[in-house]
């Protein structure tokens, strides 16, 4: 069932995001063509060239923002608006619905990143491009020479962390919308309220940490010393622990929001 | 006859407002039942609870002996009173979606009915007229070989010709072993096809009887009795 849900969610994303991604590639291509017909010391040329660069940057930003907004809007529309009457009468569990929406959002987030990367490659095609790839290859080679397979582990951990971080951000939005739909009216407003509440809680926790650090500096100094000593003795293990621990925290947080959203959808659905 | 739907002491409150007040009813198979009541009587709330779209404040619902779940969704074919289809899809895509998700969906029957209406398979749902959207939704719902059809206001807001089409489609296409629960306040249009009627007022069932018994006991049509019961 998840496969079927993903198929239809994919279609709903594709029809909106794919054209934008193609536009980005188109602008990048135009930018490259402009560079090919360079006219030195021409103010008109430099205006056109700068405009195409600005346009490309704006298109990339719009695409990234649109990916996030679309992920949130499709979740709300598909599950808590009139489309929810169809979605929730399909023989599918709430977990499957959330998982499918999350999967498609991640696929398109990856698609957006890839599109932007390809657009940069097109716009810088030629010497700049070759130099950039050479530099990246050199840095990676150096890394492998120095730390060997640890480099692969780092790259893998960073990738997992990025995926889990995006999943967590999306799950926070899903959670807010799920709580928001409980309201008899002004559901979106409540969802924003919940988001603001979560932000406030994290700020309070952060501030509390700073206050504790000010009140008991010795305790923090001791903690810092212990960590610094451990990091010095086990350099690689320490950085792996930081990356994996961070990823695990993202996973746990996302799992909590997933479970709450699922429970709300299962036991407190309020399609009014 | 077996019991398809059972509600026991069903209550639903929206804040202080009581939408359903201890509703208890039983629906057997092979019947067309009219859920009749004025606007705001609680018909849609009851239907949403049956379909698992709302959670009751107290009491319970059983569909074929099961509480609303993925398993009951396989048995119930539901037509809501809102335009619920994914508007960006084409007719062909939505038919394909129904056939993929519902094992009991009869694709040939759906296309046969759509063909009779002259609805283009390639047409986008958002380009269909209001009447055709209503018909499209009904065709999808009635193309399932379900055990219980729950239709919320299927004939509201459409012209008389479309109303006749909808009623004929319901009668001709429902599984005879199944039951059809139709909520409406347009009784005269639908009275002749009903076996049983349930009158609902202020969230309470005020009458649950067969159409024949109503006519015998009260010497009036269901429509006339409805006007009598719900007189201001």
GROMACS .gro file of C-alpha atoms in nm:
model
  504
    1UNK     CA    1   0.000   0.000   0.000
    2UNK     CA    2   0.285   0.242   0.078
    3UNK     CA    3   0.415   0.191  -0.276
    4UNK     CA    4   0.075   0.287  -0.418
    5UNK     CA    5   0.051   0.593  -0.193
    6UNK     CA    6   0.403   0.699  -0.288
    7UNK     CA    7   0.310   0.662  -0.657
    8UNK     CA    8   0.016   0.905  -0.630
    9UNK     CA    9   0.194   1.146  -0.395
   10UNK     CA   10   0.488   1.145  -0.633
   11UNK     CA   11   0.258   1.246  -0.919
   12UNK     CA   12   0.110   1.532  -0.716
   13UNK     CA   13   0.461   1.666  -0.638
   14UNK     CA   14   0.598   1.601  -0.984
   15UNK     CA   15   0.339   1.811  -1.168
   16UNK     CA   16   0.434   2.116  -0.957
   17UNK     CA   17   0.804   2.078  -0.882
   18UNK     CA   18   0.937   1.924  -1.201
   19UNK     CA   19   0.859   2.232  -1.415
   20UNK     CA   20   1.036   2.456  -1.161
   21UNK     CA   21   1.340   2.227  -1.163
   22UNK     CA   22   1.342   2.236  -1.543
   23UNK     CA   23   1.321   2.617  -1.535
   24UNK     CA   24   1.632   2.626  -1.312
   25UNK     CA   25   1.823   2.410  -1.559
   26UNK     CA   26   1.697   2.629  -1.842
   27UNK     CA   27   1.817   2.947  -1.670
   28UNK     CA   28   2.154   2.783  -1.601
   29UNK     CA   29   2.181   2.692  -1.970
   30UNK     CA   30   2.094   3.049  -2.076
   31UNK     CA   31   2.355   3.176  -1.831
   32UNK     CA   32   2.615   2.949  -1.986
   33UNK     CA   33   2.522   3.061  -2.339
   34UNK     CA   34   2.555   3.425  -2.232
   35UNK     CA   35   2.907   3.346  -2.110
   36UNK     CA   36   2.992   3.191  -2.447
   37UNK     CA   37   2.910   3.516  -2.624
   38UNK     CA   38   3.104   3.732  -2.383
   39UNK     CA   39   3.163   4.094  -2.492
   40UNK     CA   40   3.448   4.246  -2.295
   41UNK     CA   41   3.408   4.597  -2.148
   42UNK     CA   42   3.040   4.610  -2.241
   43UNK     CA   43   2.807   4.742  -1.972
   44UNK     CA   44   2.507   4.588  -2.152
   45UNK     CA   45   2.672   4.246  -2.148
   46UNK     CA   46   2.767   4.266  -1.783
   47UNK     CA   47   2.410   4.376  -1.699
   48UNK     CA   48   2.266   4.078  -1.888
   49UNK     CA   49   2.520   3.838  -1.735
   50UNK     CA   50   2.461   3.965  -1.379
   51UNK     CA   51   2.084   3.949  -1.430
   52UNK     CA   52   2.104   3.587  -1.543
   53UNK     CA   53   2.315   3.499  -1.238
   54UNK     CA   54   2.069   3.675  -1.005
   55UNK     CA   55   1.780   3.500  -1.180
   56UNK     CA   56   1.949   3.163  -1.134
   57UNK     CA   57   2.010   3.226  -0.763
   58UNK     CA   58   1.649   3.341  -0.715
   59UNK     CA   59   1.516   3.036  -0.905
   60UNK     CA   60   1.727   2.803  -0.685
   61UNK     CA   61   1.599   2.969  -0.367
   62UNK     CA   62   1.238   2.957  -0.494
   63UNK     CA   63   1.279   2.586  -0.576
   64UNK     CA   64   1.416   2.507  -0.228
   65UNK     CA   65   1.143   2.705  -0.052
   66UNK     CA   66   0.880   2.555  -0.281
   67UNK     CA   67   0.997   2.201  -0.198
   68UNK     CA   68   0.949   2.264   0.174
   69UNK     CA   69   0.618   2.449   0.131
   70UNK     CA   70   0.485   2.183  -0.105
   71UNK     CA   71   0.579   1.907   0.141
   72UNK     CA   72   0.379   2.081   0.412
   73UNK     CA   73   0.086   2.183   0.190
   74UNK     CA   74   0.050   1.837   0.032
   75UNK     CA   75   0.046   1.679   0.378
   76UNK     CA   76  -0.231   1.912   0.494
   77UNK     CA   77  -0.432   1.900   0.171
   78UNK     CA   78  -0.408   1.525   0.132
   79UNK     CA   79  -0.491   1.434   0.488
   80UNK     CA   80  -0.675   1.716   0.662
   81UNK     CA   81  -0.866   1.904   0.389
   82UNK     CA   82  -1.150   1.773   0.168
   83UNK     CA   83  -0.902   1.532   0.001
   84UNK     CA   84  -0.871   1.372   0.345
   85UNK     CA   85  -1.220   1.223   0.295
   86UNK     CA   86  -1.071   1.009   0.020
   87UNK     CA   87  -0.730   0.950   0.179
   88UNK     CA   88  -0.876   0.836   0.512
   89UNK     CA   89  -1.133   0.604   0.355
   90UNK     CA   90  -0.867   0.418   0.160
   91UNK     CA   91  -0.772   0.088   0.326
   92UNK     CA   92  -0.445   0.237   0.451
   93UNK     CA   93  -0.313   0.299   0.803
   94UNK     CA   94  -0.214   0.646   0.929
   95UNK     CA   95   0.149   0.530   0.959
   96UNK     CA   96   0.150   0.436   0.591
   97UNK     CA   97   0.006   0.777   0.499
   98UNK     CA   98   0.272   0.967   0.696
   99UNK     CA   99   0.553   0.744   0.575
  100UNK     CA  100   0.448   0.786   0.211
  101UNK     CA  101   0.425   1.166   0.241
  102UNK     CA  102   0.764   1.182   0.414
  103UNK     CA  103   0.929   0.954   0.156
  104UNK     CA  104   0.804   1.159  -0.139
  105UNK     CA  105   0.911   1.485   0.028
  106UNK     CA  106   1.261   1.340   0.082
  107UNK     CA  107   1.279   1.219  -0.279
  108UNK     CA  108   1.194   1.568  -0.407
  109UNK     CA  109   1.428   1.736  -0.158
  110UNK     CA  110   1.706   1.518  -0.302
  111UNK     CA  111   1.582   1.606  -0.651
  112UNK     CA  112   1.601   1.977  -0.573
  113UNK     CA  113   1.957   1.944  -0.435
  114UNK     CA  114   2.058   1.746  -0.746
  115UNK     CA  115   1.894   2.002  -0.978
  116UNK     CA  116   2.077   2.290  -0.811
  117UNK     CA  117   2.405   2.097  -0.833
  118UNK     CA  118   2.351   2.026  -1.203
  119UNK     CA  119   2.250   2.391  -1.262
  120UNK     CA  120   2.576   2.509  -1.101
  121UNK     CA  121   2.768   2.260  -1.313
  122UNK     CA  122   2.599   2.390  -1.630
  123UNK     CA  123   2.651   2.757  -1.539
  124UNK     CA  124   3.018   2.699  -1.460
  125UNK     CA  125   3.076   2.451  -1.743
  126UNK     CA  126   3.425   2.481  -1.888
  127UNK     CA  127   3.743   2.576  -1.711
  128UNK     CA  128   3.582   2.688  -1.386
  129UNK     CA  129   3.389   2.366  -1.368
  130UNK     CA  130   3.695   2.151  -1.431
  131UNK     CA  131   3.891   2.342  -1.167
  132UNK     CA  132   3.609   2.298  -0.915
  133UNK     CA  133   3.593   1.922  -0.974
  134UNK     CA  134   3.971   1.901  -0.962
  135UNK     CA  135   3.975   2.081  -0.626
  136UNK     CA  136   3.702   1.857  -0.486
  137UNK     CA  137   3.880   1.545  -0.615
  138UNK     CA  138   4.209   1.665  -0.467
  139UNK     CA  139   4.054   1.730  -0.126
  140UNK     CA  140   3.880   1.393  -0.123
  141UNK     CA  141   4.200   1.217  -0.233
  142UNK     CA  142   4.396   1.388   0.042
  143UNK     CA  143   4.132   1.287   0.291
  144UNK     CA  144   4.141   0.923   0.183
  145UNK     CA  145   4.522   0.920   0.195
  146UNK     CA  146   4.523   1.057   0.545
  147UNK     CA  147   4.239   0.872   0.719
  148UNK     CA  148   4.142   0.594   0.475
  149UNK     CA  149   3.804   0.430   0.529
  150UNK     CA  150   3.721   0.678   0.807
  151UNK     CA  151   3.656   0.926   0.525
  152UNK     CA  152   3.384   0.699   0.380
  153UNK     CA  153   3.235   0.664   0.727
  154UNK     CA  154   3.229   1.043   0.772
  155UNK     CA  155   3.061   1.095   0.436
  156UNK     CA  156   2.805   0.826   0.514
  157UNK     CA  157   2.735   0.973   0.858
  158UNK     CA  158   2.693   1.324   0.716
  159UNK     CA  159   2.451   1.190   0.452
  160UNK     CA  160   2.247   0.998   0.712
  161UNK     CA  161   2.248   1.302   0.939
  162UNK     CA  162   2.122   1.527   0.655
  163UNK     CA  163   1.840   1.285   0.564
  164UNK     CA  164   1.735   1.248   0.929
  165UNK     CA  165   1.755   1.623   0.988
  166UNK     CA  166   1.525   1.696   0.691
  167UNK     CA  167   1.292   1.414   0.805
  168UNK     CA  168   1.282   1.564   1.153
  169UNK     CA  169   1.203   1.913   1.021
  170UNK     CA  170   0.920   1.770   0.809
  171UNK     CA  171   0.790   1.563   1.099
  172UNK     CA  172   0.777   1.878   1.315
  173UNK     CA  173   0.555   2.041   1.048
  174UNK     CA  174   0.341   1.726   1.023
  175UNK     CA  175   0.304   1.720   1.401
  176UNK     CA  176   0.198   2.087   1.411
  177UNK     CA  177  -0.061   2.032   1.136
  178UNK     CA  178  -0.191   1.718   1.310
  179UNK     CA  179  -0.240   1.907   1.636
  180UNK     CA  180  -0.387   2.202   1.444
  181UNK     CA  181  -0.658   1.988   1.283
  182UNK     CA  182  -0.795   1.909   1.628
  183UNK     CA  183  -0.937   2.262   1.648
  184UNK     CA  184  -1.299   2.301   1.536
  185UNK     CA  185  -1.204   2.616   1.340
  186UNK     CA  186  -0.884   2.803   1.245
  187UNK     CA  187  -0.683   2.482   1.224
  188UNK     CA  188  -0.389   2.643   1.043
  189UNK     CA  189  -0.368   2.915   1.307
  190UNK     CA  190  -0.343   2.651   1.580
  191UNK     CA  191  -0.075   2.470   1.378
  192UNK     CA  192   0.128   2.793   1.365
  193UNK     CA  193   0.068   2.835   1.738
  194UNK     CA  194   0.206   2.487   1.805
  195UNK     CA  195   0.511   2.560   1.587
  196UNK     CA  196   0.572   2.882   1.776
  197UNK     CA  197   0.526   2.692   2.105
  198UNK     CA  198   0.788   2.434   2.005
  199UNK     CA  199   1.029   2.711   1.906
  200UNK     CA  200   0.973   2.884   2.238
  201UNK     CA  201   1.039   2.560   2.429
  202UNK     CA  202   1.372   2.506   2.249
  203UNK     CA  203   1.468   2.869   2.320
  204UNK     CA  204   1.382   2.826   2.689
  205UNK     CA  205   1.594   2.508   2.709
  206UNK     CA  206   1.885   2.687   2.538
  207UNK     CA  207   1.856   2.989   2.768
  208UNK     CA  208   1.838   2.759   3.072
  209UNK     CA  209   2.165   2.598   2.959
  210UNK     CA  210   2.333   2.938   2.933
  211UNK     CA  211   2.202   3.040   3.277
  212UNK     CA  212   2.337   2.717   3.431
  213UNK     CA  213   2.673   2.781   3.261
  214UNK     CA  214   2.684   3.128   3.416
  215UNK     CA  215   2.571   3.012   3.762
  216UNK     CA  216   2.799   2.705   3.777
  217UNK     CA  217   3.098   2.769   3.546
  218UNK     CA  218   3.316   2.509   3.725
  219UNK     CA  219   3.071   2.232   3.644
  220UNK     CA  220   3.076   2.325   3.277
  221UNK     CA  221   3.456   2.361   3.279
  222UNK     CA  222   3.486   2.009   3.427
  223UNK     CA  223   3.250   1.871   3.164
  224UNK     CA  224   3.445   2.048   2.889
  225UNK     CA  225   3.774   1.910   3.023
  226UNK     CA  226   3.641   1.553   3.028
  227UNK     CA  227   3.511   1.586   2.671
  228UNK     CA  228   3.830   1.753   2.547
  229UNK     CA  229   4.041   1.478   2.707
  230UNK     CA  230   3.829   1.207   2.546
  231UNK     CA  231   3.840   1.384   2.208
  232UNK     CA  232   4.218   1.409   2.228
  233UNK     CA  233   4.261   1.040   2.315
  234UNK     CA  234   4.005   0.906   2.063
  235UNK     CA  235   3.991   1.163   1.784
  236UNK     CA  236   3.807   0.955   1.522
  237UNK     CA  237   3.577   0.782   1.767
  238UNK     CA  238   3.481   1.118   1.914
  239UNK     CA  239   3.383   1.272   1.579
  240UNK     CA  240   3.194   0.956   1.479
  241UNK     CA  241   3.012   0.970   1.812
  242UNK     CA  242   2.919   1.334   1.755
  243UNK     CA  243   2.786   1.268   1.404
  244UNK     CA  244   2.609   0.940   1.486
  245UNK     CA  245   2.479   1.074   1.816
  246UNK     CA  246   2.340   1.381   1.638
  247UNK     CA  247   2.176   1.159   1.376
  248UNK     CA  248   2.031   0.937   1.648
  249UNK     CA  249   1.888   1.240   1.827
  250UNK     CA  250   1.725   1.357   1.502
  251UNK     CA  251   1.584   1.008   1.452
  252UNK     CA  252   1.446   0.991   1.806
  253UNK     CA  253   1.289   1.336   1.779
  254UNK     CA  254   1.135   1.250   1.441
  255UNK     CA  255   1.007   0.920   1.582
  256UNK     CA  256   0.833   1.098   1.871
  257UNK     CA  257   0.661   1.343   1.632
  258UNK     CA  258   0.573   1.054   1.400
  259UNK     CA  259   0.411   0.856   1.682
  260UNK     CA  260   0.211   1.153   1.811
  261UNK     CA  261   0.093   1.247   1.458
  262UNK     CA  262  -0.003   0.885   1.389
  263UNK     CA  263  -0.198   0.858   1.715
  264UNK     CA  264  -0.382   1.185   1.646
  265UNK     CA  265  -0.470   1.063   1.295
  266UNK     CA  266  -0.587   0.728   1.425
  267UNK     CA  267  -0.777   0.832   1.735
  268UNK     CA  268  -0.853   1.202   1.705
  269UNK     CA  269  -0.915   1.263   1.337
  270UNK     CA  270  -1.136   1.569   1.304
  271UNK     CA  271  -1.235   1.621   0.940
  272UNK     CA  272  -1.490   1.899   0.965
  273UNK     CA  273  -3.016  -1.140   0.739
  274UNK     CA  274  -2.701  -1.038   0.918
  275UNK     CA  275  -2.617  -0.720   1.103
  276UNK     CA  276  -2.393  -0.495   0.894
  277UNK     CA  277  -2.384  -0.186   1.107
  278UNK     CA  278  -2.438  -0.139   1.476
  279UNK     CA  279  -2.418   0.181   1.682
  280UNK     CA  280  -2.433   0.162   2.060
  281UNK     CA  281  -2.494   0.474   2.268
  282UNK     CA  282  -2.302   0.688   2.023
  283UNK     CA  283  -2.233   1.042   2.146
  284UNK     CA  284  -2.041   1.322   1.981
  285UNK     CA  285  -1.988   1.666   2.127
  286UNK     CA  286  -1.827   1.966   1.957
  287UNK     CA  287  -1.727   2.160   2.265
  288UNK     CA  288  -2.057   2.226   2.445
  289UNK     CA  289  -2.268   2.148   2.139
  290UNK     CA  290  -2.413   1.798   2.136
  291UNK     CA  291  -2.410   1.665   1.778
  292UNK     CA  292  -2.507   1.305   1.856
  293UNK     CA  293  -2.690   1.205   2.170
  294UNK     CA  294  -2.683   0.833   2.253
  295UNK     CA  295  -2.754   0.700   1.905
  296UNK     CA  296  -2.822   0.328   1.895
  297UNK     CA  297  -2.920   0.156   1.575
  298UNK     CA  298  -2.876  -0.161   1.379
  299UNK     CA  299  -2.869  -0.204   1.000
  300UNK     CA  300  -2.909  -0.542   0.831
  301UNK     CA  301  -2.793  -0.636   0.483
  302UNK     CA  302  -2.998  -0.612   0.164
  303UNK     CA  303  -3.171  -0.285   0.245
  304UNK     CA  304  -3.177   0.075   0.130
  305UNK     CA  305  -3.206   0.294   0.436
  306UNK     CA  306  -3.281   0.664   0.438
  307UNK     CA  307  -3.109   0.865   0.709
  308UNK     CA  308  -3.341   1.160   0.715
  309UNK     CA  309  -3.329   1.481   0.907
  310UNK     CA  310  -3.305   1.856   0.866
  311UNK     CA  311  -2.974   2.038   0.830
  312UNK     CA  312  -2.767   2.015   1.147
  313UNK     CA  313  -2.954   1.710   1.277
  314UNK     CA  314  -2.634   1.505   1.304
  315UNK     CA  315  -2.653   1.295   0.984
  316UNK     CA  316  -2.309   1.386   0.854
  317UNK     CA  317  -2.150   1.348   1.197
  318UNK     CA  318  -2.294   0.996   1.227
  319UNK     CA  319  -2.173   0.908   0.878
  320UNK     CA  320  -1.824   1.043   0.947
  321UNK     CA  321  -1.801   0.832   1.262
  322UNK     CA  322  -1.910   0.522   1.067
  323UNK     CA  323  -1.628   0.594   0.820
  324UNK     CA  324  -1.369   0.657   1.089
  325UNK     CA  325  -1.329   1.025   0.995
  326UNK     CA  326  -1.443   1.141   1.337
  327UNK     CA  327  -1.394   0.986   1.676
  328UNK     CA  328  -1.706   0.954   1.894
  329UNK     CA  329  -1.700   1.118   2.236
  330UNK     CA  330  -1.847   0.796   2.377
  331UNK     CA  331  -2.021   0.484   2.255
  332UNK     CA  332  -1.914   0.263   1.970
  333UNK     CA  333  -1.969   0.158   1.610
  334UNK     CA  334  -1.933  -0.192   1.468
  335UNK     CA  335  -1.924  -0.264   1.096
  336UNK     CA  336  -1.969  -0.631   1.018
  337UNK     CA  337  -1.856  -0.699   1.376
  338UNK     CA  338  -1.546  -0.478   1.357
  339UNK     CA  339  -1.471  -0.130   1.487
  340UNK     CA  340  -1.384   0.125   1.211
  341UNK     CA  341  -1.039   0.033   1.082
  342UNK     CA  342  -0.848  -0.053   0.766
  343UNK     CA  343  -1.051  -0.377   0.747
  344UNK     CA  344  -1.388  -0.198   0.759
  345UNK     CA  345  -1.271   0.051   0.495
  346UNK     CA  346  -1.245  -0.244   0.258
  347UNK     CA  347  -1.617  -0.310   0.315
  348UNK     CA  348  -1.762   0.041   0.316
  349UNK     CA  349  -1.801   0.254   0.006
  350UNK     CA  350  -1.844   0.616   0.110
  351UNK     CA  351  -1.965   0.922  -0.077
  352UNK     CA  352  -1.902   1.237   0.128
  353UNK     CA  353  -2.097   1.557   0.090
  354UNK     CA  354  -1.786   1.746  -0.024
  355UNK     CA  355  -1.590   1.738  -0.346
  356UNK     CA  356  -1.324   1.499  -0.222
  357UNK     CA  357  -1.152   1.378  -0.538
  358UNK     CA  358  -0.796   1.487  -0.616
  359UNK     CA  359  -0.883   1.772  -0.857
  360UNK     CA  360  -0.549   1.757  -1.041
  361UNK     CA  361  -0.609   1.401  -1.160
  362UNK     CA  362  -0.766   1.296  -1.486
  363UNK     CA  363  -1.075   1.074  -1.493
  364UNK     CA  364  -0.858   0.782  -1.602
  365UNK     CA  365  -0.612   0.837  -1.316
  366UNK     CA  366  -0.879   0.848  -1.046
  367UNK     CA  367  -1.044   0.530  -1.181
  368UNK     CA  368  -0.704   0.364  -1.183
  369UNK     CA  369  -0.641   0.482  -0.827
  370UNK     CA  370  -0.970   0.334  -0.704
  371UNK     CA  371  -0.899   0.003  -0.878
  372UNK     CA  372  -0.553  -0.012  -0.722
  373UNK     CA  373  -0.666   0.057  -0.368
  374UNK     CA  374  -1.001  -0.125  -0.358
  375UNK     CA  375  -0.998  -0.495  -0.442
  376UNK     CA  376  -1.375  -0.487  -0.498
  377UNK     CA  377  -1.363  -0.207  -0.756
  378UNK     CA  378  -1.525  -0.293  -1.092
  379UNK     CA  379  -1.325  -0.094  -1.347
  380UNK     CA  380  -1.531  -0.205  -1.651
  381UNK     CA  381  -1.852  -0.100  -1.481
  382UNK     CA  382  -1.704   0.241  -1.397
  383UNK     CA  383  -1.596   0.299  -1.759
  384UNK     CA  384  -1.930   0.175  -1.887
  385UNK     CA  385  -2.115   0.430  -1.671
  386UNK     CA  386  -1.870   0.708  -1.760
  387UNK     CA  387  -1.906   0.623  -2.128
  388UNK     CA  388  -2.285   0.652  -2.103
  389UNK     CA  389  -2.243   1.000  -1.961
  390UNK     CA  390  -1.994   1.094  -2.230
  391UNK     CA  391  -1.725   1.187  -1.978
  392UNK     CA  392  -1.385   1.191  -2.143
  393UNK     CA  393  -1.131   0.960  -1.979
  394UNK     CA  394  -0.854   1.212  -2.039
  395UNK     CA  395  -1.044   1.505  -1.890
  396UNK     CA  396  -0.904   1.663  -1.574
  397UNK     CA  397  -1.143   1.641  -1.279
  398UNK     CA  398  -1.120   2.017  -1.219
  399UNK     CA  399  -1.253   2.081  -1.571
  400UNK     CA  400  -1.574   1.880  -1.513
  401UNK     CA  401  -1.899   2.062  -1.440
  402UNK     CA  402  -2.042   2.045  -1.086
  403UNK     CA  403  -2.305   1.794  -1.198
  404UNK     CA  404  -2.049   1.574  -1.371
  405UNK     CA  405  -1.821   1.587  -1.066
  406UNK     CA  406  -2.112   1.464  -0.852
  407UNK     CA  407  -2.188   1.189  -1.102
  408UNK     CA  408  -1.820   1.096  -1.125
  409UNK     CA  409  -1.795   1.061  -0.746
  410UNK     CA  410  -2.110   0.850  -0.737
  411UNK     CA  411  -1.990   0.627  -1.021
  412UNK     CA  412  -1.665   0.560  -0.833
  413UNK     CA  413  -1.851   0.477  -0.513
  414UNK     CA  414  -2.114   0.257  -0.680
  415UNK     CA  415  -1.853   0.075  -0.890
  416UNK     CA  416  -1.731  -0.094  -0.577
  417UNK     CA  417  -1.877  -0.429  -0.481
  418UNK     CA  418  -1.900  -0.316  -0.120
  419UNK     CA  419  -2.096  -0.451   0.175
  420UNK     CA  420  -2.217  -0.113   0.293
  421UNK     CA  421  -2.263   0.198   0.082
  422UNK     CA  422  -2.280   0.520   0.279
  423UNK     CA  423  -2.396   0.815   0.072
  424UNK     CA  424  -2.402   1.157   0.234
  425UNK     CA  425  -2.646   1.394   0.061
  426UNK     CA  426  -2.596   1.242  -0.287
  427UNK     CA  427  -2.885   1.437  -0.442
  428UNK     CA  428  -2.838   1.774  -0.275
  429UNK     CA  429  -2.760   2.073  -0.496
  430UNK     CA  430  -2.812   1.902  -0.832
  431UNK     CA  431  -3.081   1.953  -1.099
  432UNK     CA  432  -3.381   1.712  -1.115
  433UNK     CA  433  -3.243   1.525  -1.418
  434UNK     CA  434  -2.911   1.461  -1.239
  435UNK     CA  435  -3.108   1.362  -0.929
  436UNK     CA  436  -3.292   1.095  -1.132
  437UNK     CA  437  -2.962   0.975  -1.278
  438UNK     CA  438  -2.809   0.945  -0.932
  439UNK     CA  439  -3.103   0.751  -0.789
  440UNK     CA  440  -3.111   0.515  -1.088
  441UNK     CA  441  -2.736   0.460  -1.061
  442UNK     CA  442  -2.770   0.371  -0.693
  443UNK     CA  443  -3.055   0.123  -0.752
  444UNK     CA  444  -2.896  -0.043  -1.054
  445UNK     CA  445  -2.546  -0.086  -0.923
  446UNK     CA  446  -2.546  -0.174  -0.558
  447UNK     CA  447  -2.459  -0.521  -0.450
  448UNK     CA  448  -2.793  -0.689  -0.351
  449UNK     CA  449  -2.624  -0.850  -0.048
  450UNK     CA  450  -2.519  -0.508   0.069
  451UNK     CA  451  -2.704  -0.220   0.232
  452UNK     CA  452  -2.718   0.141   0.127
  453UNK     CA  453  -2.742   0.417   0.385
  454UNK     CA  454  -2.850   0.741   0.219
  455UNK     CA  455  -2.855   1.064   0.410
  456UNK     CA  456  -3.078   1.337   0.270
  457UNK     CA  457  -3.345   1.591   0.347
  458UNK     CA  458  -3.495   1.567  -0.005
  459UNK     CA  459  -3.726   1.282   0.085
  460UNK     CA  460  -3.987   1.293  -0.190
  461UNK     CA  461  -3.718   1.225  -0.452
  462UNK     CA  462  -3.589   0.917  -0.282
  463UNK     CA  463  -3.886   0.781  -0.088
  464UNK     CA  464  -3.985   0.518  -0.345
  465UNK     CA  465  -3.651   0.340  -0.334
  466UNK     CA  466  -3.621   0.320   0.045
  467UNK     CA  467  -3.688   0.006   0.250
  468UNK     CA  468  -3.629   0.162   0.594
  469UNK     CA  469  -3.608   0.514   0.725
  470UNK     CA  470  -3.430   0.662   1.023
  471UNK     CA  471  -3.543   1.008   1.137
  472UNK     CA  472  -3.273   1.198   1.319
  473UNK     CA  473  -3.339   1.522   1.507
  474UNK     CA  474  -3.104   1.719   1.729
  475UNK     CA  475  -2.863   1.426   1.737
  476UNK     CA  476  -3.126   1.173   1.845
  477UNK     CA  477  -3.310   0.903   1.654
  478UNK     CA  478  -3.679   0.985   1.671
  479UNK     CA  479  -3.800   0.708   1.442
  480UNK     CA  480  -3.661   0.392   1.286
  481UNK     CA  481  -3.909   0.190   1.084
  482UNK     CA  482  -3.981   0.033   0.746
  483UNK     CA  483  -4.143   0.251   0.480
  484UNK     CA  484  -4.437   0.007   0.451
  485UNK     CA  485  -4.509   0.019   0.824
  486UNK     CA  486  -4.491   0.398   0.826
  487UNK     CA  487  -4.748   0.416   0.547
  488UNK     CA  488  -4.972   0.162   0.720
  489UNK     CA  489  -4.948   0.310   1.068
  490UNK     CA  490  -4.958   0.679   0.983
  491UNK     CA  491  -5.156   0.665   0.658
  492UNK     CA  492  -4.915   0.910   0.501
  493UNK     CA  493  -4.604   0.908   0.290
  494UNK     CA  494  -4.258   0.932   0.447
  495UNK     CA  495  -4.229   1.285   0.311
  496UNK     CA  496  -4.555   1.387   0.477
  497UNK     CA  497  -4.454   1.225   0.805
  498UNK     CA  498  -4.115   1.399   0.786
  499UNK     CA  499  -4.288   1.737   0.746
  500UNK     CA  500  -4.510   1.648   1.043
  501UNK     CA  501  -4.225   1.540   1.270
  502UNK     CA  502  -3.992   1.825   1.180
  503UNK     CA  503  -4.258   2.098   1.172
  504UNK     CA  504  -4.136   2.429   1.319
   0.00000   0.00000   0.00000
